[in-house]
Structures are given as structure tokens and as C-alpha cells.
Amino acid sequence: MAKNNVVKDDLMDKLVSLCKRRGFIFPSSEIYGGINACWDYGPLGAELKRNIKEFWWREMVHRRDDIEGLDAAILMHQKVWHTSGHVAEFTDPLVDCKRCKARFKADEIQTEKCPNCGGELTAPRNFNLMFKTFMGPVEDDAGVVYLRPETAQGIYVNFLNVQGPSRQKVPFGIAQIGKAFRNEITPGNFIFRTREFEQMEMQFFIHPSEDDKWFEYWREKRWQWYLDIGIRVEKLRWHEHGPNDLAHYAKKAYDIQYEFPFGWKELEGIHNRTDFDLSRHSEATGKDLRYWDEEKKEKFIPYIIETSAGCDRTLLVCLIDAYHEEEVKGEVRSVLRFHPRVAPIKAAVFPLVKKDGMPEVAHKLYNDLRKRFKVFYDEGGAVGRRYRRMDEVGTPFCFTVDGQTLQDETVTIRHRDSMEQTRHKIAAIPDLLETSINGG
Ligand code: GAP
């Protein structure tokens, strides 16, 4: 059955409302009136996010011999950001309306006048997107620190710290998941563009002569990753950066884009960063960041192929892609058709009624399953209503203990997407769940 049949204009409103109502995502500091473009993840949002990050880590680190993990500090030496080019170049041209004081990115408005009120606009001026603060009690230039605008630099400065102890040989990669901060001029579209967000980045260090080969390799791998979390292939496409949008550090760059209700937008960037980063850090610090290839007796600065994904943006794509409405028996059924891999709750366990020993059997199954999976127990109200509540939060399976269970140790499995029910032995349930989440 086709996923997501909701009119584009309504979809974001419906999702924002569902996320608030069911505890996925809500405005930060809401009881104080909220803070622009900052969001908190509630119980189900936190589970969804963990599942995305864990699957990324599993595929990018655990299942590979050639990638190591890292968790670097958010605050880094201020010189890192001078060397990387962020202090000089991580800017957006900004214009202000002299009348209503609204701010716009100069390259996003087509008119000479303010799009809000028609007022006169200031001349464009460059605005640096990094958040700046001070370390220690004295607020002077020496104490300036930046909240990192990307996790990547933590990897570059630790290249040898990781390579040495892990005894990795080029080609190999370093992966990291963590918060990044950008003082965006025009945040918005829910969690699409925020000022605080999480990135899942991997830097792959290679011999310069092999850059095209590895660039293509990582493009393929990262595309497949989105299919593996259940995203519809027809909603994904490639966008190659032309000379005007190529970042200062990149020789070649492609974005994986998704068709959001507000247009095709970037989801992940794959970049050939050449030896730009390691060379710059080496020059700035005087440290030799060349790699010694023992076999070839050759010393060189590795090139880097970067895969840079946004965790919050991926989560938004999972929500948008999964949301579906349909009419069932005269009522609208809203359902999140998450892949079981990312679904916040993997299964619900219900006794059909609260008597005849059914709650006891259901509790036992629930307690067995929760050792391995995030599952949910519910015995309140009509079973049909309980199914609907689980549909709305994207739980792929509901296991119901009924009269027959007490005789033959079977339960019904109600499948979220088809709403079909099948009967299975209780003993087979854990493996069935495992296979649906992680594959056979
Ligand atoms: N290290 C390279 C780098 O940071 P980027 O294209 O600027 O590249 C990578 O960012 C990814 O981070 C984007 O594709 C997007 O998913 C996510 N991202 C960037 N800015 C964001 C923001 N303001 N809010 C949410 N996600 C953001």
C-alpha cells in the first residue's frame, strides 16, 4: 500500500501536532513561551533518535573493520576554527528591514524591498554562523571559544590519536555522532533547520590517488543506508554541487536530497575534502600529520572523503515518509509506517480482557520481550482503540493474549500496515521480532 497520502500543505501541521500530542517532540522551554527553533525530544522522540543513531553506528562502526568511533569535546581550541576557515568563511550574507526589523538571507529573497512589509532593506553584510562564548571568568579575546558548527574538526585534530592506538592503516575512517550549533538566520520548518542539532559524520582517510573510487563507494553506501531505514527511493535524489555552492574545502560534493513537503532539500552531504583539513592543521600547529605507508615506504597527507548526515533531519524524514492516513470503517486512521528498525516501540502486548488469567500471561510475555526490545503493555479499553493508539506512534506489531492462548500457548499478531491478524506460538515471538528489526 502506498505510504503517505496526505496533502503536502497539511502534512507538516499534522506532524507537528502529532509529535506534541504523542510525546515525540515539543517546543523547548514551552512554559516560558518557547525559544525560536529549539525543540525537545520526548519519550518517543528520544527512542526514535536513539534507533537512528544506533543503526548508523552499527553500520558505520560496528560492522566494519576499517572505521573507529570517536566522541570529541564540543568546545575546541579557538584556533581550530581559524585554521578550518570557519572564522573567515562560515558566513551568510544578511539583510535587515529598516522598517519592521525582520532579517533575511540575502540570497534567499528576490526583491529589493522587505518581503514582509515592503520596507527598505540594508545593504548585505556577512554574518558568521558560529555561536561564540567565553571560557573562564574574563570575557576577552583570549577566552573566546566557539560551539562547534560541525563535528568533523574533532576528527581531523585527532587523526593520529586514533590511528596510532587502533593500528589502522589507510584507507580507514573515524566516525562520530554529536551536537553541532549554528546561529542560523532563517531556521524553521520544524526540526529541519535548527540552531542546535546532531550530526552523524564519518571521515574516511585515503591515498590521494584513490579519491574518485572511494567517493563513489561512499555515495553508494550512504544512499543504501536510507533505503535500509525504510525511506521510499522515489523521494530521494542526488544533487551535485556546482562551482557556486561548493564549500571552500571541497573538490567535489554531492547531497542526498529528500522531497520534503516544502521542496527538495539536503539530507546528507558526501564531500571530497582532499588534503585541505589535515594540511591546514599541520601548517597551523607545526605537527606532522602525514601518514607513513610502511609497505610502499611513502609519506603523504591523506585525502578525506566525508559523509555528513543530520540526525534530526533524518528523524524528520522518517516521520514525513512514514505518515499515512486512511479511512477505516468511517473513521480516519493515522498511522506511522516506520521501518521496525527505527520504530520507537517495537511491539505492544495486550490481554484481550482484564480477567481469566490473560493479564498474567500477557505480563510474562511483556517481561520476556522487554529484556531485548522496547515494548509496551496496555490493558485499558477496547482492543481496537489500543491498536489505533499504537498505529499512531508507529508500533509495527501488537501481540494479543486471548482465550485460545490459555489452551495452546499462541497469541495473535496484529500487523500495523495491513491490519491483518495471524496466530503464532508465544515461543516464536522473540525471534520473529528480532528478524523484523534486524533482518534474518
Ligand atoms: N562537516 C560538513 C558539514 O557539516 P553540512 O552540509 O553543513 O556539512 C551536514 O551539514 C548535515 O548536517 C546536513 O546535510 C544536515 O542534515 C545537517 N544540518 C546542517 N545544518 C543544520 C541545521 N541548521 N539544522 C539541522 N540539521 C542541519
XYZ file of C-alpha atoms and ligand atoms in Angstrom:
467
model
C 0.000 0.000 0.000
C 1.282 3.493 -0.802
C 2.783 5.363 2.106
C 1.923 8.952 2.867
C -1.173 10.121 1.027
C -1.659 13.404 2.900
C -1.866 16.703 1.057
C 1.547 18.356 1.255
C 0.331 21.614 2.767
C -1.322 19.859 5.700
C 1.375 17.358 6.406
C 3.764 19.484 8.446
C 0.955 20.863 10.635
C -0.367 17.372 11.249
C 3.068 16.040 12.115
C 3.909 18.883 14.492
C 0.599 18.329 16.243
C 1.019 14.535 16.418
C 4.569 14.920 17.718
C 3.368 17.169 20.536
C 0.292 15.091 21.372
C 2.064 11.732 21.463
C 5.303 12.863 23.097
C 7.761 12.813 20.194
C 8.864 16.450 20.045
C 7.774 19.681 21.717
C 8.968 23.297 21.807
C 11.886 23.888 24.155
C 11.109 25.903 27.324
C 7.454 25.804 26.353
C 6.058 27.031 29.674
C 8.128 30.204 29.166
C 6.651 30.699 25.709
C 9.258 28.604 23.880
C 12.504 29.679 22.229
C 12.658 30.110 18.490
C 13.551 26.928 16.565
C 14.662 24.933 19.620
C 12.921 21.607 20.231
C 12.924 18.944 22.940
C 12.537 15.250 22.208
C 10.018 13.486 24.450
C 9.872 9.761 25.298
C 9.054 8.527 21.793
C 11.223 11.094 20.022
C 14.182 10.109 22.179
C 13.668 6.424 21.283
C 13.350 7.207 17.572
C 16.508 9.283 17.650
C 18.437 6.591 19.531
C 17.362 3.990 16.976
C 18.569 6.150 14.087
C 21.893 6.826 15.772
C 22.359 3.193 16.812
C 21.690 1.908 13.304
C 24.116 4.463 11.866
C 26.775 3.437 14.427
C 26.148 -0.241 13.792
C 26.528 0.100 10.034
C 29.362 2.654 10.050
C 31.434 1.390 13.007
C 30.498 -1.996 14.477
C 30.020 -3.847 11.212
C 33.278 -2.603 9.714
C 36.909 -3.325 10.497
C 38.106 -0.090 8.910
C 36.201 2.568 10.905
C 36.789 3.647 14.509
C 34.462 5.664 16.733
C 35.231 8.952 18.478
C 33.469 11.285 20.909
C 35.353 14.595 20.884
C 34.587 17.658 23.030
C 32.181 20.282 21.712
C 34.475 23.082 22.869
C 37.769 23.143 20.995
C 40.746 25.496 20.881
C 39.611 28.702 19.157
C 42.484 28.403 16.672
C 40.893 25.243 15.234
C 38.147 27.408 13.739
C 40.601 29.938 12.310
C 42.555 27.116 10.680
C 39.473 25.363 9.321
C 38.335 28.589 7.653
C 35.123 28.874 9.691
C 36.007 32.202 11.342
C 36.653 33.822 7.960
C 34.235 31.966 5.721
C 31.383 30.335 7.613
C 29.128 33.284 6.924
C 25.809 34.097 5.307
C 25.061 37.463 3.696
C 22.315 39.074 5.752
C 19.933 41.972 5.099
C 17.702 43.768 7.637
C 14.434 45.560 7.011
C 14.831 49.144 8.227
C 11.105 49.383 8.988
C 9.952 46.033 10.551
C 13.472 44.846 11.561
C 12.945 41.382 10.001
C 16.154 39.595 8.910
C 16.681 37.633 5.710
C 19.462 35.716 3.998
C 20.329 37.996 1.074
C 20.475 35.085 -1.371
C 17.002 33.840 -0.405
C 14.989 36.928 -1.321
C 14.350 38.008 -4.846
C 13.036 41.564 -4.283
C 14.756 44.861 -3.422
C 12.160 45.506 -0.694
C 11.240 43.653 2.526
C 9.003 40.647 1.676
C 7.053 41.255 4.939
C 6.230 44.960 4.845
C 7.775 46.399 1.662
C 10.238 48.439 3.751
C 13.736 49.425 2.632
C 16.478 46.812 3.174
C 20.015 47.416 4.436
C 22.992 46.534 2.229
C 24.056 42.859 2.682
C 26.653 42.218 5.373
C 28.336 38.985 6.274
C 27.128 37.281 9.413
C 29.201 34.479 10.971
C 27.080 31.483 11.899
C 29.197 30.274 14.798
C 27.993 30.723 18.375
C 30.687 32.447 20.381
C 31.178 32.388 24.143
C 33.997 32.775 26.682
C 35.923 30.218 28.650
C 36.769 31.229 32.196
C 35.778 34.367 34.096
C 37.339 37.021 31.823
C 35.485 37.981 28.682
C 38.459 38.915 26.476
C 39.730 37.764 23.071
C 41.975 35.123 24.598
C 38.962 33.470 26.251
C 36.832 33.217 23.110
C 35.540 29.735 22.330
C 33.048 28.604 19.729
C 30.347 25.973 19.936
C 31.403 23.635 17.133
C 29.403 24.164 13.929
C 30.326 20.647 12.707
C 31.689 17.554 14.422
C 34.248 16.977 11.655
C 37.066 19.124 13.088
C 37.185 16.979 16.249
C 38.056 14.079 13.963
C 40.776 15.880 11.969
C 42.679 17.104 15.014
C 42.568 13.575 16.471
C 43.643 11.808 13.281
C 46.931 10.494 14.736
C 45.486 9.976 18.247
C 43.043 7.485 16.766
C 45.221 5.986 14.042
C 48.123 5.105 16.365
C 46.357 3.173 19.166
C 43.877 1.483 16.815
C 46.717 0.449 14.461
C 44.553 1.279 11.462
C 46.139 1.578 8.057
C 44.994 3.980 5.339
C 42.337 3.601 3.982
C 40.361 3.831 7.207
C 37.728 6.070 8.765
C 36.761 7.807 12.004
C 33.084 8.224 12.868
C 31.412 10.490 15.364
C 27.893 11.429 16.441
C 27.377 14.662 18.332
C 25.824 18.060 18.729
C 26.642 20.960 16.435
C 25.487 24.565 16.675
C 24.844 27.198 14.022
C 23.324 30.601 14.569
C 21.109 30.184 11.506
C 19.498 33.357 10.155
C 16.403 31.584 8.928
C 15.806 28.448 10.996
C 12.475 26.735 10.583
C 10.313 24.019 9.072
C 10.032 22.301 12.447
C 13.297 20.402 13.119
C 14.597 20.768 9.538
C 16.845 23.746 10.276
C 17.593 24.484 13.905
C 20.378 26.215 15.777
C 21.293 23.170 17.852
C 21.295 19.806 16.101
C 23.077 16.489 15.949
C 25.337 15.280 13.183
C 26.457 11.759 12.276
C 29.752 12.278 10.467
C 32.420 9.933 9.163
C 35.776 10.949 7.699
C 37.496 8.339 5.536
C 41.269 8.789 5.122
C 42.624 7.575 1.789
C 45.569 7.758 -0.580
C 45.071 10.821 -2.858
C 45.229 8.658 -5.984
C 42.108 6.745 -4.876
C 39.745 9.647 -4.214
C 37.298 9.026 -7.092
C 36.976 5.348 -6.230
C 36.222 5.981 -2.554
C 33.927 8.902 -3.285
C 31.738 6.631 -5.420
C 31.943 3.852 -2.843
C 30.628 6.108 -0.063
C 27.931 7.614 -2.253
C 26.533 4.124 -2.823
C 26.779 3.073 0.837
C 25.093 6.167 2.175
C 22.240 6.001 -0.357
C 21.580 2.395 0.644
C 21.516 3.357 4.336
C 18.389 5.485 3.790
C 16.691 2.607 1.983
C 17.607 0.356 4.916
C 15.709 2.600 7.347
C 12.683 2.355 5.085
C 12.763 5.663 3.181
C 10.986 5.493 -0.198
C 13.512 5.541 -3.015
C 11.371 7.824 -5.188
C 11.634 10.524 -2.515
C 15.438 10.575 -2.700
C 17.698 12.090 -5.334
C 21.269 13.295 -5.841
C 22.286 16.930 -6.151
C 25.820 17.723 -7.296
C 27.311 20.978 -6.010
C 28.272 23.348 -8.790
C 31.100 25.926 -8.561
C 28.775 28.387 -6.767
C 27.700 26.138 -3.902
C 30.878 24.064 -3.475
C 32.222 24.618 0.068
C 35.650 26.203 0.473
C 37.165 22.854 1.500
C 35.652 20.568 -1.150
C 36.871 19.339 -4.525
C 33.632 17.508 -5.230
C 30.355 17.306 -3.298
C 27.007 15.583 -3.667
C 23.964 15.910 -1.446
C 21.396 13.226 -0.899
C 18.175 15.211 -1.078
C 14.691 14.270 0.127
C 11.436 15.631 -1.217
C 10.089 17.404 1.872
C 6.576 18.942 1.759
C 8.437 22.272 1.336
C 10.593 21.057 -1.567
C 13.699 19.004 -2.364
C 16.274 19.686 0.374
C 19.596 18.344 1.610
C 19.601 15.392 3.947
C 23.259 14.390 3.840
C 26.432 15.651 2.168
C 29.202 13.464 0.733
C 32.347 15.513 0.176
C 35.815 15.008 -1.220
C 37.706 17.336 1.137
C 41.111 16.471 -0.371
C 44.050 17.105 1.999
C 42.665 20.539 2.882
C 41.918 19.869 6.556
C 44.977 17.872 7.571
C 47.322 20.185 5.619
C 45.866 23.290 7.233
C 46.023 21.842 10.752
C 49.549 20.645 10.108
C 50.665 24.080 8.901
C 48.964 25.869 11.805
C 50.388 23.642 14.545
C 53.721 22.571 13.065
C 52.713 18.940 13.749
C 53.463 16.416 11.027
C 50.099 14.878 10.163
C 51.462 12.827 7.273
C 50.778 9.118 7.215
C 53.683 6.717 6.810
C 52.850 3.818 4.494
C 55.174 1.086 5.679
C 54.659 -1.174 2.662
C 55.146 1.465 -0.012
C 57.703 3.414 2.011
C 55.775 6.561 1.276
C 54.735 9.528 3.451
C 51.669 11.536 2.459
C 48.821 13.652 3.777
C 45.695 11.530 3.271
C 42.729 12.815 1.329
C 39.411 12.709 3.150
C 36.035 11.536 1.899
C 33.415 12.816 4.312
C 29.870 11.563 4.837
C 27.930 14.124 6.859
C 24.346 13.384 7.896
C 21.958 15.300 10.126
C 20.361 13.148 12.797
C 17.391 15.455 13.437
C 16.835 15.883 9.720
C 16.866 12.114 9.216
C 14.335 11.826 12.019
C 12.115 14.374 10.298
C 12.383 12.389 7.062
C 11.406 9.199 8.918
C 8.310 10.949 10.278
C 7.284 12.523 6.968
C 7.900 9.388 4.965
C 6.006 7.193 7.425
C 2.913 9.350 7.975
C -0.193 7.964 6.351
C -3.931 8.471 6.692
C -6.697 6.204 5.510
C -10.379 5.693 6.135
C -11.277 2.553 8.074
C -14.924 1.854 8.928
C -15.859 5.508 8.536
C -13.003 6.780 10.750
C -9.658 8.267 9.799
C -6.795 6.010 10.817
C -3.473 7.849 11.095
C -0.504 5.576 11.091
C 3.262 5.983 11.134
C 4.619 3.225 8.906
C 8.120 3.244 10.419
C 10.546 0.507 9.488
C 10.687 -1.757 12.603
C 14.387 -0.846 12.815
C 13.618 2.758 13.753
C 10.144 2.389 15.334
C 10.287 3.824 18.884
C 8.171 0.960 20.268
C 8.791 -2.389 18.588
C 5.665 -4.153 19.824
C 2.742 -3.850 22.223
C 1.394 -6.655 24.380
C -2.301 -6.748 25.277
C -4.524 -9.113 27.207
C -7.831 -9.198 25.312
C -9.690 -8.689 28.599
C -8.574 -7.994 32.170
C -9.604 -11.400 33.562
C -9.403 -15.193 33.153
C -5.629 -15.231 33.632
C -4.966 -13.250 30.435
C -3.138 -10.309 32.111
C -0.757 -12.765 33.819
C 0.224 -14.452 30.530
C 0.499 -11.081 28.780
C 2.702 -9.715 31.566
C 5.017 -12.687 31.281
C 5.409 -12.160 27.534
C 5.940 -8.431 28.087
C 8.635 -9.057 30.706
C 10.412 -11.552 28.442
C 10.393 -9.185 25.472
C 11.495 -6.068 27.346
C 14.843 -7.718 28.102
C 15.696 -7.219 24.421
C 13.263 -4.706 22.926
C 11.406 -1.515 23.737
C 7.860 -2.862 24.167
C 4.653 -1.504 25.651
C 1.971 -3.116 27.822
C -1.634 -1.911 27.698
C -4.771 -3.424 29.150
C -7.032 -0.355 29.134
C -10.101 -0.021 26.886
C -11.335 -1.807 23.773
C -8.646 -3.670 21.888
C -9.475 -1.770 18.661
C -8.676 1.537 20.401
C -5.443 0.099 21.742
C -4.454 -0.885 18.185
C -5.144 2.640 16.936
C -3.063 4.225 19.657
C -0.152 2.029 18.598
C -0.738 2.786 14.881
C -0.398 6.487 15.546
C 3.034 6.082 17.139
C 4.214 3.583 14.537
C 4.373 0.335 16.564
C 4.727 -2.413 13.935
C 3.188 -5.300 15.921
C 0.595 -5.882 18.646
C 0.512 -9.260 20.406
C -2.824 -10.125 21.962
C -3.385 -12.806 24.570
C -6.900 -14.230 24.285
C -8.931 -17.284 25.317
C -7.131 -19.562 22.884
C -3.733 -18.553 24.313
C -4.606 -20.261 27.563
C -5.211 -23.524 25.696
C -2.448 -23.683 23.078
C 0.163 -21.018 24.014
C -0.413 -18.985 20.867
C -1.108 -15.234 20.526
C -2.467 -13.150 17.696
C -0.102 -10.784 15.939
C -1.834 -7.742 14.543
C 0.260 -6.191 11.760
C 0.215 -2.372 11.741
C 0.327 -1.750 7.988
C -2.091 -4.394 6.697
C -4.119 -4.611 9.950
C -4.147 -8.387 9.336
C -4.019 -10.785 12.238
C -2.080 -14.047 12.304
C -1.573 -16.628 15.089
C 1.813 -17.734 16.369
C 3.310 -19.714 19.239
C 4.445 -17.429 22.068
C 7.849 -19.125 21.997
C 8.408 -17.940 18.400
C 7.678 -14.246 19.137
C 11.159 -13.018 20.213
C 12.850 -14.397 17.075
C 10.098 -13.080 14.864
C 10.582 -9.619 16.335
C 14.363 -9.841 16.039
C 14.136 -10.785 12.349
C 11.760 -7.974 11.519
C 14.031 -5.407 13.191
C 17.490 -6.585 12.266
C 16.924 -8.885 9.307
C 17.351 -12.674 9.145
N 31.099 18.644 8.022
C 30.339 19.007 6.892
C 29.071 19.614 7.201
O 28.802 19.981 8.327
P 26.825 20.417 6.124
O 26.268 20.104 4.764
O 26.952 21.824 6.526
O 28.231 19.675 6.139
C 25.767 18.252 7.129
O 25.953 19.655 7.195
C 24.362 17.867 7.534
O 24.046 18.407 8.822
C 23.274 18.421 6.610
O 23.101 17.604 5.465
C 22.056 18.388 7.527
O 21.483 17.098 7.542
C 22.652 18.696 8.881
N 22.470 20.128 9.216
C 23.242 21.166 8.827
N 22.770 22.323 9.333
C 21.672 22.012 10.048
C 20.724 22.765 10.818
N 20.844 24.090 10.984
N 19.695 22.103 11.401
C 19.571 20.757 11.287
N 20.430 19.996 10.587
C 21.470 20.605 9.974
